[in-house]
PDB file of C-alpha atoms and ligand atoms in Angstrom:
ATOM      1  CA  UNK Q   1     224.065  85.564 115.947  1.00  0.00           C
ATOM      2  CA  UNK Q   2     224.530  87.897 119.032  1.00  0.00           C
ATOM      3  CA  UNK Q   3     226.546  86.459 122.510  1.00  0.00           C
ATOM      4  CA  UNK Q   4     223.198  86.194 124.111  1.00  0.00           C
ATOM      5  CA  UNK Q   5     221.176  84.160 121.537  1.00  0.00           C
ATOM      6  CA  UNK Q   6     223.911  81.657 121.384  1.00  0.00           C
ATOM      7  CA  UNK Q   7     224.015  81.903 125.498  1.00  0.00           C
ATOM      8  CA  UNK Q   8     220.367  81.023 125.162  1.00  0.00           C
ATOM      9  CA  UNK Q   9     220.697  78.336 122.839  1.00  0.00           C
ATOM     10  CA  UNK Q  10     222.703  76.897 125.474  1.00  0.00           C
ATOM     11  CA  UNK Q  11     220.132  77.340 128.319  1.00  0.00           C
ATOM     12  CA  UNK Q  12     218.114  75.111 125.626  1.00  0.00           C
ATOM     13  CA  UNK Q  13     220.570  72.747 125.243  1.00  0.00           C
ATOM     14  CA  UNK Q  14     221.103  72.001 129.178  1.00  0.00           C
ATOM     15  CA  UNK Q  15     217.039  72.151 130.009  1.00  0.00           C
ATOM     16  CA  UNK Q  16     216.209  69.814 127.000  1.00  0.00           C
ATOM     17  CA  UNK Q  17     218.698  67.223 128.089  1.00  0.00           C
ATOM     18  CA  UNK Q  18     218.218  67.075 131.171  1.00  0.00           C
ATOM     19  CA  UNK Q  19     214.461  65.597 130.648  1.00  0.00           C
ATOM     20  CA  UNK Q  20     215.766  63.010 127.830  1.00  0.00           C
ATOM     21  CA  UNK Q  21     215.775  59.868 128.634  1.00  0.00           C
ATOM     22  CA  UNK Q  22     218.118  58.995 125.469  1.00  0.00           C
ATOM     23  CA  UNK Q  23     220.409  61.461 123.396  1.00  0.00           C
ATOM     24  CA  UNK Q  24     218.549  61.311 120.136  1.00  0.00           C
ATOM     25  CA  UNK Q  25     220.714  60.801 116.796  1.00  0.00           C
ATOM     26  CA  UNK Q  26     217.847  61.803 114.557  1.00  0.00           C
ATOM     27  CA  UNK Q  27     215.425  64.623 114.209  1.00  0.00           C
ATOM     28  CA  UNK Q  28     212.307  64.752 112.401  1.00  0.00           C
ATOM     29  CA  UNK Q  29     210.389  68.045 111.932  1.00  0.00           C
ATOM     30  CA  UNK Q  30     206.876  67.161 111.177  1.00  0.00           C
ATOM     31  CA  UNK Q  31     204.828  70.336 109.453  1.00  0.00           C
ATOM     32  CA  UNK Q  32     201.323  70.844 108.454  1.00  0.00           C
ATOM     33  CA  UNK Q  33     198.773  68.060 109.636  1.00  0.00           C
ATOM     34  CA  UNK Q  34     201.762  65.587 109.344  1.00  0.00           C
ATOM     35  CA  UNK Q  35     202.027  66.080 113.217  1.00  0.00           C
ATOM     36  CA  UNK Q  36     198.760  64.165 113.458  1.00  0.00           C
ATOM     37  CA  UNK Q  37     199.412  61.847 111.174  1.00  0.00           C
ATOM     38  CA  UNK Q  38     202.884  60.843 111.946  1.00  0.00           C
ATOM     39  CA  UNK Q  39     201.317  59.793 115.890  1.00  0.00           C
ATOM     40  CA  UNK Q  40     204.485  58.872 117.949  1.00  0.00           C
ATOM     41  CA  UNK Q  41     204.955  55.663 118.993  1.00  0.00           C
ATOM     42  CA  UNK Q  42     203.776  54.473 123.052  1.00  0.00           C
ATOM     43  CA  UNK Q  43     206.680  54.983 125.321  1.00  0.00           C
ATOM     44  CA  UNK Q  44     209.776  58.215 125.070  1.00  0.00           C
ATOM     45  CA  UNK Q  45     208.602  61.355 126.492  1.00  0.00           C
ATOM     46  CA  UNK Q  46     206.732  64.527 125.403  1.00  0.00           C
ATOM     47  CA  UNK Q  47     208.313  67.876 126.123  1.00  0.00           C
ATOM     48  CA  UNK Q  48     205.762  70.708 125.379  1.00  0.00           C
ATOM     49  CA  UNK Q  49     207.778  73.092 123.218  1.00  0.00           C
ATOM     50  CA  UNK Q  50     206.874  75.742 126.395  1.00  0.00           C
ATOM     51  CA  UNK Q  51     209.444  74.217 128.653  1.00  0.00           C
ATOM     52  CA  UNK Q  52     212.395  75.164 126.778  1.00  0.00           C
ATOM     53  CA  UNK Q  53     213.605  78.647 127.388  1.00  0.00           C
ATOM     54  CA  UNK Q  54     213.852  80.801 124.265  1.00  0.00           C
ATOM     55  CA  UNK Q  55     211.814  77.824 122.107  1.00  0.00           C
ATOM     56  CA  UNK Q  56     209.188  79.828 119.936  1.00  0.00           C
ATOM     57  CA  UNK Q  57     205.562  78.043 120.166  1.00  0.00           C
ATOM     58  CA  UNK Q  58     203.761  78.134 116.607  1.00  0.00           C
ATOM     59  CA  UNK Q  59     200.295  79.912 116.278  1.00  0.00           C
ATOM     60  CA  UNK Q  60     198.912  77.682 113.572  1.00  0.00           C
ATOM     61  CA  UNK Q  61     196.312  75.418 113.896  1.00  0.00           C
ATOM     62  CA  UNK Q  62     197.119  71.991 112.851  1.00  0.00           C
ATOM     63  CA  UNK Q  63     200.451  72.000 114.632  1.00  0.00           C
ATOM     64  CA  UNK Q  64     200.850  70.395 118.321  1.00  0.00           C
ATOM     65  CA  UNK Q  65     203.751  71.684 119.783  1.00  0.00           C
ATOM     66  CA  UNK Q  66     205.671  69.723 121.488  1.00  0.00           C
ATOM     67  CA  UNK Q  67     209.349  67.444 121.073  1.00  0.00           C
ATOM     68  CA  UNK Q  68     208.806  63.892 121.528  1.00  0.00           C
ATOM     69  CA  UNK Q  69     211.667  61.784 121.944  1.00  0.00           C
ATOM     70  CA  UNK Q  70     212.276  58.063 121.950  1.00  0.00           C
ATOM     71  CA  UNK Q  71     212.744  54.923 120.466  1.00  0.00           C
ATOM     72  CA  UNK Q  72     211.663  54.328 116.548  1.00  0.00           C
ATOM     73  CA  UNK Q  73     212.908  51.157 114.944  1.00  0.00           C
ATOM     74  CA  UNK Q  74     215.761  50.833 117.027  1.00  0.00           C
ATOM     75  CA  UNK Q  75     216.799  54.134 116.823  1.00  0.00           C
ATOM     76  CA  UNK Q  76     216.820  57.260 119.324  1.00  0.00           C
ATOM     77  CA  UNK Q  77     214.590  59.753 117.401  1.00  0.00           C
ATOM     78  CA  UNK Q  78     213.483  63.459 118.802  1.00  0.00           C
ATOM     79  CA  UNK Q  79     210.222  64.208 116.421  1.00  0.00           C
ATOM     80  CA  UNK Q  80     209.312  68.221 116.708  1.00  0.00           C
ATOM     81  CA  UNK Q  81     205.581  68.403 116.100  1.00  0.00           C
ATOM     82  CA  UNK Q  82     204.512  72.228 114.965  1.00  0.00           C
ATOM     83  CA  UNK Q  83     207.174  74.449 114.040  1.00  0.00           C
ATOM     84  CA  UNK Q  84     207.694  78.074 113.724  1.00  0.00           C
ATOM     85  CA  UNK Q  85     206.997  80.284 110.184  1.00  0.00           C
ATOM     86  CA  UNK Q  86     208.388  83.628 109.325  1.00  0.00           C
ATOM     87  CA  UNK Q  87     205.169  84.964 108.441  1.00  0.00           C
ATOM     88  CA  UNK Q  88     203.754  84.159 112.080  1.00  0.00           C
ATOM     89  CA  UNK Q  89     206.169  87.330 112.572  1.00  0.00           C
ATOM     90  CA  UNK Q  90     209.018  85.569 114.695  1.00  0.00           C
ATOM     91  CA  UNK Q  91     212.602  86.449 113.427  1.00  0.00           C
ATOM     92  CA  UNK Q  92     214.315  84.240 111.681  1.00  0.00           C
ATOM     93  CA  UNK Q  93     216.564  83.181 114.359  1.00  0.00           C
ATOM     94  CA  UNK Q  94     213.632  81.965 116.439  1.00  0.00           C
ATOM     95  CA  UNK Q  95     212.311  80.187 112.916  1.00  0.00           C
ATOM     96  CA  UNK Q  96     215.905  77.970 113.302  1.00  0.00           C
ATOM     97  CA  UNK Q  97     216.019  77.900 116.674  1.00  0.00           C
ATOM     98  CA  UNK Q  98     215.163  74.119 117.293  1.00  0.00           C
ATOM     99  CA  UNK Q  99     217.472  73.375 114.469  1.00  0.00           C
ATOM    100  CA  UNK Q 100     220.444  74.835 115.817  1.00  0.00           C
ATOM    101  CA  UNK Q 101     219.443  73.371 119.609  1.00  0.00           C
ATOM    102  CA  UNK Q 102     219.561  69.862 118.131  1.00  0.00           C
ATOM    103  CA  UNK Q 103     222.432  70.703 116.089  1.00  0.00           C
ATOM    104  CA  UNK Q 104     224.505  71.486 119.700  1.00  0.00           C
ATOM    105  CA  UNK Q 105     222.351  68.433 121.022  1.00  0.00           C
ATOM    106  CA  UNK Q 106     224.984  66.532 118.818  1.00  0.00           C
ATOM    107  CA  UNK Q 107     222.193  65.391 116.147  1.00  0.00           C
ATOM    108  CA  UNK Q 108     223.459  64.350 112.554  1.00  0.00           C
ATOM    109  CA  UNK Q 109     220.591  63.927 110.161  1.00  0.00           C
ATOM    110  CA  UNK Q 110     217.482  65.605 110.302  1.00  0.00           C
ATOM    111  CA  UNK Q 111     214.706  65.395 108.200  1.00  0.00           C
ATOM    112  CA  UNK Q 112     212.219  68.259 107.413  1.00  0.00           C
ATOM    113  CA  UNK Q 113     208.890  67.516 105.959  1.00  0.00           C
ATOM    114  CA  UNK Q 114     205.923  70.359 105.005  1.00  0.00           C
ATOM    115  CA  UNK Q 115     203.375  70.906 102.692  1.00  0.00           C
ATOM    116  CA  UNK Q 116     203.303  72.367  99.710  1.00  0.00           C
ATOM    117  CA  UNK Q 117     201.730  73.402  96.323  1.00  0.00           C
ATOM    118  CA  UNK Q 118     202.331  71.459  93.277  1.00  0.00           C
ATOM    119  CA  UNK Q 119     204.093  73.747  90.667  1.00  0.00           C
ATOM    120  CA  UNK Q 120     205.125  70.891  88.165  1.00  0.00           C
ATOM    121  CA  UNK Q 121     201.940  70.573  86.373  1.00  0.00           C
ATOM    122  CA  UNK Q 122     203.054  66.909  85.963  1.00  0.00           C
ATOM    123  CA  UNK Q 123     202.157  66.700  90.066  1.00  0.00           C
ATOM    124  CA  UNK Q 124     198.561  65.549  91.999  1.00  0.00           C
ATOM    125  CA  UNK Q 125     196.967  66.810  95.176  1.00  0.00           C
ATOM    126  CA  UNK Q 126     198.109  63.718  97.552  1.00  0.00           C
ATOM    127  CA  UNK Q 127     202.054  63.417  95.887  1.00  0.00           C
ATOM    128  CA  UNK Q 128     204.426  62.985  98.414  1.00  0.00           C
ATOM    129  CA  UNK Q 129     207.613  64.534  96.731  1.00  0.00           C
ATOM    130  CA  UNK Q 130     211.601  64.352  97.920  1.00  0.00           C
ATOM    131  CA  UNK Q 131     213.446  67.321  98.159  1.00  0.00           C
ATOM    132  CA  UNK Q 132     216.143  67.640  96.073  1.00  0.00           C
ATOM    133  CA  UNK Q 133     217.024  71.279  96.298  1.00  0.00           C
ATOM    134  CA  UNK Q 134     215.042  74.779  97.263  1.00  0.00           C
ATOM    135  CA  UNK Q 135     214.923  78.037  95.777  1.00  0.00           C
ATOM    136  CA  UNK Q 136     215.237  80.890  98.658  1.00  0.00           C
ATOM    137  CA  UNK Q 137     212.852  83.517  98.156  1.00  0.00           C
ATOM    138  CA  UNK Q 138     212.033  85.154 101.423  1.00  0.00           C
ATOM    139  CA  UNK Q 139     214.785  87.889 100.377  1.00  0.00           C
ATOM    140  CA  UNK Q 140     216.096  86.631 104.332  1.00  0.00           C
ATOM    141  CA  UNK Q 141     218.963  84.521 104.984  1.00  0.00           C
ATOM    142  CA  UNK Q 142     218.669  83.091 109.117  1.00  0.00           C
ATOM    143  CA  UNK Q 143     222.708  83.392 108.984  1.00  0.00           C
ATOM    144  CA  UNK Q 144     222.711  87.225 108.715  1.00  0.00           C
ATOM    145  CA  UNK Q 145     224.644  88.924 111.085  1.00  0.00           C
ATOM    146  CA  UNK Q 146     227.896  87.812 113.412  1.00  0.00           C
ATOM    147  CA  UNK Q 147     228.944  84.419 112.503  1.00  0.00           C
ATOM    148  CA  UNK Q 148     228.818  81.798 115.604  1.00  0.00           C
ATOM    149  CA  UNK Q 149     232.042  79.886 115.119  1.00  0.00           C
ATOM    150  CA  UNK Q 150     230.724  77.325 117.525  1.00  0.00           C
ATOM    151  CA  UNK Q 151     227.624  76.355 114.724  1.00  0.00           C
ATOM    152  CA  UNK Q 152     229.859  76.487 111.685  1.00  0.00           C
ATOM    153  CA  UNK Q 153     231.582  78.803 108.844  1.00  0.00           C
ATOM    154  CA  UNK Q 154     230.701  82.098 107.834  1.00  0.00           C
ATOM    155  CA  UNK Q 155     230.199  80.907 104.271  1.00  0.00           C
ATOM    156  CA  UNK Q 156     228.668  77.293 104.462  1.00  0.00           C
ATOM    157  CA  UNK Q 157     228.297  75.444 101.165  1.00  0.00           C
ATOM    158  CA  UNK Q 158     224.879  75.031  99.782  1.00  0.00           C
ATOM    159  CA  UNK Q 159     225.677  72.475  96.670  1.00  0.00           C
ATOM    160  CA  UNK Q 160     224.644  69.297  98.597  1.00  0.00           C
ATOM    161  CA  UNK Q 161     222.038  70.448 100.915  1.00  0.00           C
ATOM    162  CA  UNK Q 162     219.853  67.879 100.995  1.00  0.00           C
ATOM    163  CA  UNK Q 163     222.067  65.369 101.091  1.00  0.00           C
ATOM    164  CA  UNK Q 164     222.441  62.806  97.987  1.00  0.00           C
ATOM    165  CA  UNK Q 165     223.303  59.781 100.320  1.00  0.00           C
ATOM    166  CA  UNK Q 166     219.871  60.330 102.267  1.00  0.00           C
ATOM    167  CA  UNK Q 167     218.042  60.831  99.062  1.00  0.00           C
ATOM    168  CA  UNK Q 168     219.237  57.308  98.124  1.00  0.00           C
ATOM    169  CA  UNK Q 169     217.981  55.616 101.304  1.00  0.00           C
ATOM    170  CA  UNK Q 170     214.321  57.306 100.735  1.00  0.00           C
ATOM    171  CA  UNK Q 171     214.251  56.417  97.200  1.00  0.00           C
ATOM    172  CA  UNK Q 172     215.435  52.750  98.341  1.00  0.00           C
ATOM    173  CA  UNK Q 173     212.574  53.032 101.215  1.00  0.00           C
ATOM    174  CA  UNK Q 174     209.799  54.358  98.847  1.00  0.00           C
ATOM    175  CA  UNK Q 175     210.501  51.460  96.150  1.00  0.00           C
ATOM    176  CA  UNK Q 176     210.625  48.965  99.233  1.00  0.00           C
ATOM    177  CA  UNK Q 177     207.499  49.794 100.456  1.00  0.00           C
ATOM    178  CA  UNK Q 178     205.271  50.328  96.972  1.00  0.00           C
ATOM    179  CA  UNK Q 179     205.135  54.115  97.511  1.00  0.00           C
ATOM    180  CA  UNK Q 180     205.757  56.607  94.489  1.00  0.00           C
ATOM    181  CA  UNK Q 181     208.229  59.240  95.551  1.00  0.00           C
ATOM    182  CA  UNK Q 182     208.265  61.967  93.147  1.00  0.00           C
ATOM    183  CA  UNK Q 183     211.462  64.344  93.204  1.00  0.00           C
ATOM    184  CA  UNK Q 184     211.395  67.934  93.219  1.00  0.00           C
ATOM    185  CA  UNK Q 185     213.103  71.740  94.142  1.00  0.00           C
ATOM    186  CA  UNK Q 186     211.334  73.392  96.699  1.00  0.00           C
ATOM    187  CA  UNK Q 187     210.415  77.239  96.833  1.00  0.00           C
ATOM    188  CA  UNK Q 188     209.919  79.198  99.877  1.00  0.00           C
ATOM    189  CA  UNK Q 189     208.141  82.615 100.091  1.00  0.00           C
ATOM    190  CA  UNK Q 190     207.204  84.004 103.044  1.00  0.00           C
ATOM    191  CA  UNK Q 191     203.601  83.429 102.889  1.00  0.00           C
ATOM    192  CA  UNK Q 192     200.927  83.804 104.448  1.00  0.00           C
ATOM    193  CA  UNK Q 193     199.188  84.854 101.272  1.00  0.00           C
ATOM    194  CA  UNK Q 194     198.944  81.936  98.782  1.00  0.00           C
ATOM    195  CA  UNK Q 195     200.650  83.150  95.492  1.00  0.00           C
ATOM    196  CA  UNK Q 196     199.111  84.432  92.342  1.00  0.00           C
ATOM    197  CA  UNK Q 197     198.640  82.499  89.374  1.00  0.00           C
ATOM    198  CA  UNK Q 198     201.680  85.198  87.845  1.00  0.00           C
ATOM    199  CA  UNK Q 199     203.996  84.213  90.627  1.00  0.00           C
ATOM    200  CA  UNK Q 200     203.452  80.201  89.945  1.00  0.00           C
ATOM    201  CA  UNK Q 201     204.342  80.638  86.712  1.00  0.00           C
ATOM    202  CA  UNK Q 202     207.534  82.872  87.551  1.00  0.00           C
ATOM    203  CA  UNK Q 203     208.672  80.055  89.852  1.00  0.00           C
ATOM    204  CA  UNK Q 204     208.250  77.472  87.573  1.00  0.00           C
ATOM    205  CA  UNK Q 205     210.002  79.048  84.659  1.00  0.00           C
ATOM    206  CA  UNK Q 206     212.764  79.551  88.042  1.00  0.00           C
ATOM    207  CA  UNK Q 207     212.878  75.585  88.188  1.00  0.00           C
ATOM    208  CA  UNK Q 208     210.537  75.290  90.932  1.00  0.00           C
ATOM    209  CA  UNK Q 209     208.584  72.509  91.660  1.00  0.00           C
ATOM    210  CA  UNK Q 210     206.839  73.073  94.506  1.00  0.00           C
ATOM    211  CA  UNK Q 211     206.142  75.924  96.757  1.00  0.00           C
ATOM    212  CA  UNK Q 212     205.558  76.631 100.142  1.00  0.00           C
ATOM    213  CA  UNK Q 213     206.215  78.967 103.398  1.00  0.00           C
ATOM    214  CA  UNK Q 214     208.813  76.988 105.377  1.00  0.00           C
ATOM    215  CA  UNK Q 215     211.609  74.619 105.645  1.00  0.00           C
ATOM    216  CA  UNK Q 216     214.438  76.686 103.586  1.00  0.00           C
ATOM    217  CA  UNK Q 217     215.537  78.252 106.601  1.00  0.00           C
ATOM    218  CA  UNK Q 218     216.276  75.266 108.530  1.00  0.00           C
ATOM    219  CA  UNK Q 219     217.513  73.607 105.626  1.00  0.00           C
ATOM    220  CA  UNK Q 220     220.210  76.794 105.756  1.00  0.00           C
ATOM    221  CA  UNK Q 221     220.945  76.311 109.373  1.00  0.00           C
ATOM    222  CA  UNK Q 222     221.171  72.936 109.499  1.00  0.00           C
ATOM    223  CA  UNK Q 223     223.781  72.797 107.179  1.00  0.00           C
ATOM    224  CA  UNK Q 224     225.459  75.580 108.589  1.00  0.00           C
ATOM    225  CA  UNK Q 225     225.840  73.687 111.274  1.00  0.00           C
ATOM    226  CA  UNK Q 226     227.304  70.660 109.431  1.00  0.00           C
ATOM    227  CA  UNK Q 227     223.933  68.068 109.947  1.00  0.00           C
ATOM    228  CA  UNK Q 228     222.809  66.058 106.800  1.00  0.00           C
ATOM    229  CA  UNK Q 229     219.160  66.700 105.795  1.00  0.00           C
ATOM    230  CA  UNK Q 230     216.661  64.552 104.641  1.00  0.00           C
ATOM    231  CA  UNK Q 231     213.081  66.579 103.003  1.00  0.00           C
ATOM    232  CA  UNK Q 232     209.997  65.275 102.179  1.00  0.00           C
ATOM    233  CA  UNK Q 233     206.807  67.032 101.040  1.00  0.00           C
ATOM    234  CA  UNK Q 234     203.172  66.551 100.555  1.00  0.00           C
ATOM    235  CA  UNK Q 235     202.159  68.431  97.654  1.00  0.00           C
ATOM    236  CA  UNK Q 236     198.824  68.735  99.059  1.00  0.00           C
ATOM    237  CA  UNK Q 237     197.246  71.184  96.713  1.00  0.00           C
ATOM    238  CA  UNK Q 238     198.074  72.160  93.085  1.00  0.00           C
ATOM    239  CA  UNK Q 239     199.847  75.909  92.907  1.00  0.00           C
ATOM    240  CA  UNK Q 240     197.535  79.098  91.964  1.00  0.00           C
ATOM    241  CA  UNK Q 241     196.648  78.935  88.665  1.00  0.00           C
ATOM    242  CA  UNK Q 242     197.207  75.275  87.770  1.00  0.00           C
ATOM    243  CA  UNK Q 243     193.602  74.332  88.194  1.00  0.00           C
ATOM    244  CA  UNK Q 244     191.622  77.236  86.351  1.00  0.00           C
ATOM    245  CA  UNK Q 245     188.729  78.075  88.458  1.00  0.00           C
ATOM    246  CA  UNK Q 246     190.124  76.286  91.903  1.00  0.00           C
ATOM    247  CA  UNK Q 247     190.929  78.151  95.108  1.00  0.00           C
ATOM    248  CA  UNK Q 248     193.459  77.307  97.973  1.00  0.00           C
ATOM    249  CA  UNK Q 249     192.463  77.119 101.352  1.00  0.00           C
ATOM    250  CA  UNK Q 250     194.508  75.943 104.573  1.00  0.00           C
ATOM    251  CA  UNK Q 251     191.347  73.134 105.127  1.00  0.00           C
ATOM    252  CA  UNK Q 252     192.570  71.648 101.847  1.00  0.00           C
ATOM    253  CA  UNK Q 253     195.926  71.838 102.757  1.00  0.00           C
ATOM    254  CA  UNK Q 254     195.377  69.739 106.061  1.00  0.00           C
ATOM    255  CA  UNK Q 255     192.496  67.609 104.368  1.00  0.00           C
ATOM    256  CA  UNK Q 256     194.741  66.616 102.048  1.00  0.00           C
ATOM    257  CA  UNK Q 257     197.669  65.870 104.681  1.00  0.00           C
ATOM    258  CA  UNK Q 258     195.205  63.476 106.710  1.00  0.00           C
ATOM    259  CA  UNK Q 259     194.393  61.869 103.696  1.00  0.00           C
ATOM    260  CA  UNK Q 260     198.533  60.981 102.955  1.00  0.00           C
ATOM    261  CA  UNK Q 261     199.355  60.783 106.751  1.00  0.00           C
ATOM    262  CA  UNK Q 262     199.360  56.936 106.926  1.00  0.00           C
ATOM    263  CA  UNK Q 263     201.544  57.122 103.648  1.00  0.00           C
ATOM    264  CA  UNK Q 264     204.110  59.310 104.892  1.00  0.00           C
ATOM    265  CA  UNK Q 265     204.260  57.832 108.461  1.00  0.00           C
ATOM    266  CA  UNK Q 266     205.103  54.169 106.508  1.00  0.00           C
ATOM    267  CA  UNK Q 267     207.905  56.326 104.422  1.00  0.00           C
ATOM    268  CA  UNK Q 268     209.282  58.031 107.556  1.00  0.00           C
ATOM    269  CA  UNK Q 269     209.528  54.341 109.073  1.00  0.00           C
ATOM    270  CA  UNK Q 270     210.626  52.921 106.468  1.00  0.00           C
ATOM    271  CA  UNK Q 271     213.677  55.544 105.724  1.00  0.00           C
ATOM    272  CA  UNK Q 272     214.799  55.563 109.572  1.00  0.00           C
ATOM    273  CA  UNK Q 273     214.930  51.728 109.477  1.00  0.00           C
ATOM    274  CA  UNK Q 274     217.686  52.853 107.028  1.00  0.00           C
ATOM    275  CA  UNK Q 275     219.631  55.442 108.841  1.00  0.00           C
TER     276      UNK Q 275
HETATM  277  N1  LIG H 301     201.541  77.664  98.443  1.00  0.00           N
HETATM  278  C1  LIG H 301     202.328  77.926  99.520  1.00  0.00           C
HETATM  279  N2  LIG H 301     202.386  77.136 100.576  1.00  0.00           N
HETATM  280  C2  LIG H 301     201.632  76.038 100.572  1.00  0.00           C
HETATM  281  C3  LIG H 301     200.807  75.691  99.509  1.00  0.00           C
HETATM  282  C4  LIG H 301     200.747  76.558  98.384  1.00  0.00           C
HETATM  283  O1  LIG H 301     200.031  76.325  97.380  1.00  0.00           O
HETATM  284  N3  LIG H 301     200.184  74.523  99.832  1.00  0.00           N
HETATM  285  C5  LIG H 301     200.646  74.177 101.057  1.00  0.00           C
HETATM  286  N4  LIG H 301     201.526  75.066 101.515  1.00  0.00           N
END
């Protein structure tokens, strides 16, 4: 990361703060459709993603926008509703940018959720699925280039990325609230194109249980920059392939999200009661 990225970082840093009325200790990236379905409690603020210099705005539809910050049992939680993909053509910088703002915002934990196709052929439509690990295969890594000392080390270790401790406390959450929590590893590719049937099978034979076209990167960053991470996903569609005859679409995808919304909101609760 150049002198000026990390200058503008900053600039984020200083403009986001000033218009909280807490210092959040959590972060919760909500992706596709779960933005609707998570709905933010009364009360906090809303800070359309727009007011913070240098903050990319995502082009998707199904994604909102904006940072909402404020109280969620008992805790001071900043929720980021939309986020920013690779394949909307932003650089990969700009893909981790919130991450690394909330990272010099002092936050610890964050939790990433998306959606995904089911690889595991032992995986429904509607699964809601904890991250164990991820496969990177956008050929990209968002720490390429000059190392910024102040985020962390040039070579950050990957072996507990999501973190085991937070995997407990979901797994303790799901059981506590009657919701199955599958467990799976995650594989990115840059999308937008769904994958071929040949490609599914190639990631499952990789150890791939699910894929999709997000989260990896600020799963990277995050730990680069020392914060424990949480990830859930929806596996809202089986992968190419699994389901001869069946086609993806993005209206499935977010059909399918609505349809699990009020199941992963009760999770999300449910785990941050926990932190
Ligand atoms: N592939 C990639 N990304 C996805 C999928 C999929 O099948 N479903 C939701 N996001």
């Amino acid at each position: 990361m150049d002198d000026t990225q990390l200058a503008e970082l900053n600039r984020a840093v200083s403009v986001l703060q000033n218009k909280l009325p807490v210092l959040p200790t959590i972060a919760i990236v909500l992706g596709s459709g779960l933005s609707k379905a998570f709905g933010v409690p009364g009360g906090g603020v809303h800070i359309p993603c727009s007011e913070i210099p240098g903050f990319p705005v995502s082009t998707v539809t199904g994604h909102t926008d904006d940072l909402w910050v404020g109280e969620i049992e008992g805790k001071a939680v900043l929720v980021q509703r939309g986020r920013a993909h690779y394949y909307e053509g932003y650089p990969l910088d700009k893909v981790v940018f919130s991450i690394r703002l909330f990272a010099l915002m002092g936050i610890k934990t964050l939790v990433v959720t998306n959606a995904s196709g089911a690889v595991n052929t032992e995986f429904a439509a509607g699964d809601l699925v904890l991250i164990t690990d991820h496969i990177n295969m956008l050929g990209r890594n968002p720490l390429r280039g000059k190392n910024s000392e102040q985020l962390g080390v040039r070579f950050p270790d990957m072996s507990a990325a999501y973190s085991p401790r937070l995997c407990v406390l979901a797994r303790e959450a799901a059981t506590a609230e009657g919701i199955e929590l599958k467990e799976g590893v995650y594989l990115a590719t840059l999308g937008p194109s769904y994958e071929t049937p040949a490609e599914i099978r190639a990631f499952r034979s990789l150890g791939a249980d699910l894929v999709g076209m997000s989260t990896v990167p600020e799963v990277i960053a995050a730990c680069h920059a020392g914060m424990e991470v949480l990830g859930l996903s929806c596996a809202t569609n089986l992968a190419a392939g699994v389901d001869l005859g069946a086609r993806l679409s993005h209206e499935e995808v977010m059909e399918t999200t609505c349809r699990v919304g009020e199941q992963v909101r009760q999770l999300l609760l449910a785990i941050i009661r926990r932190f």
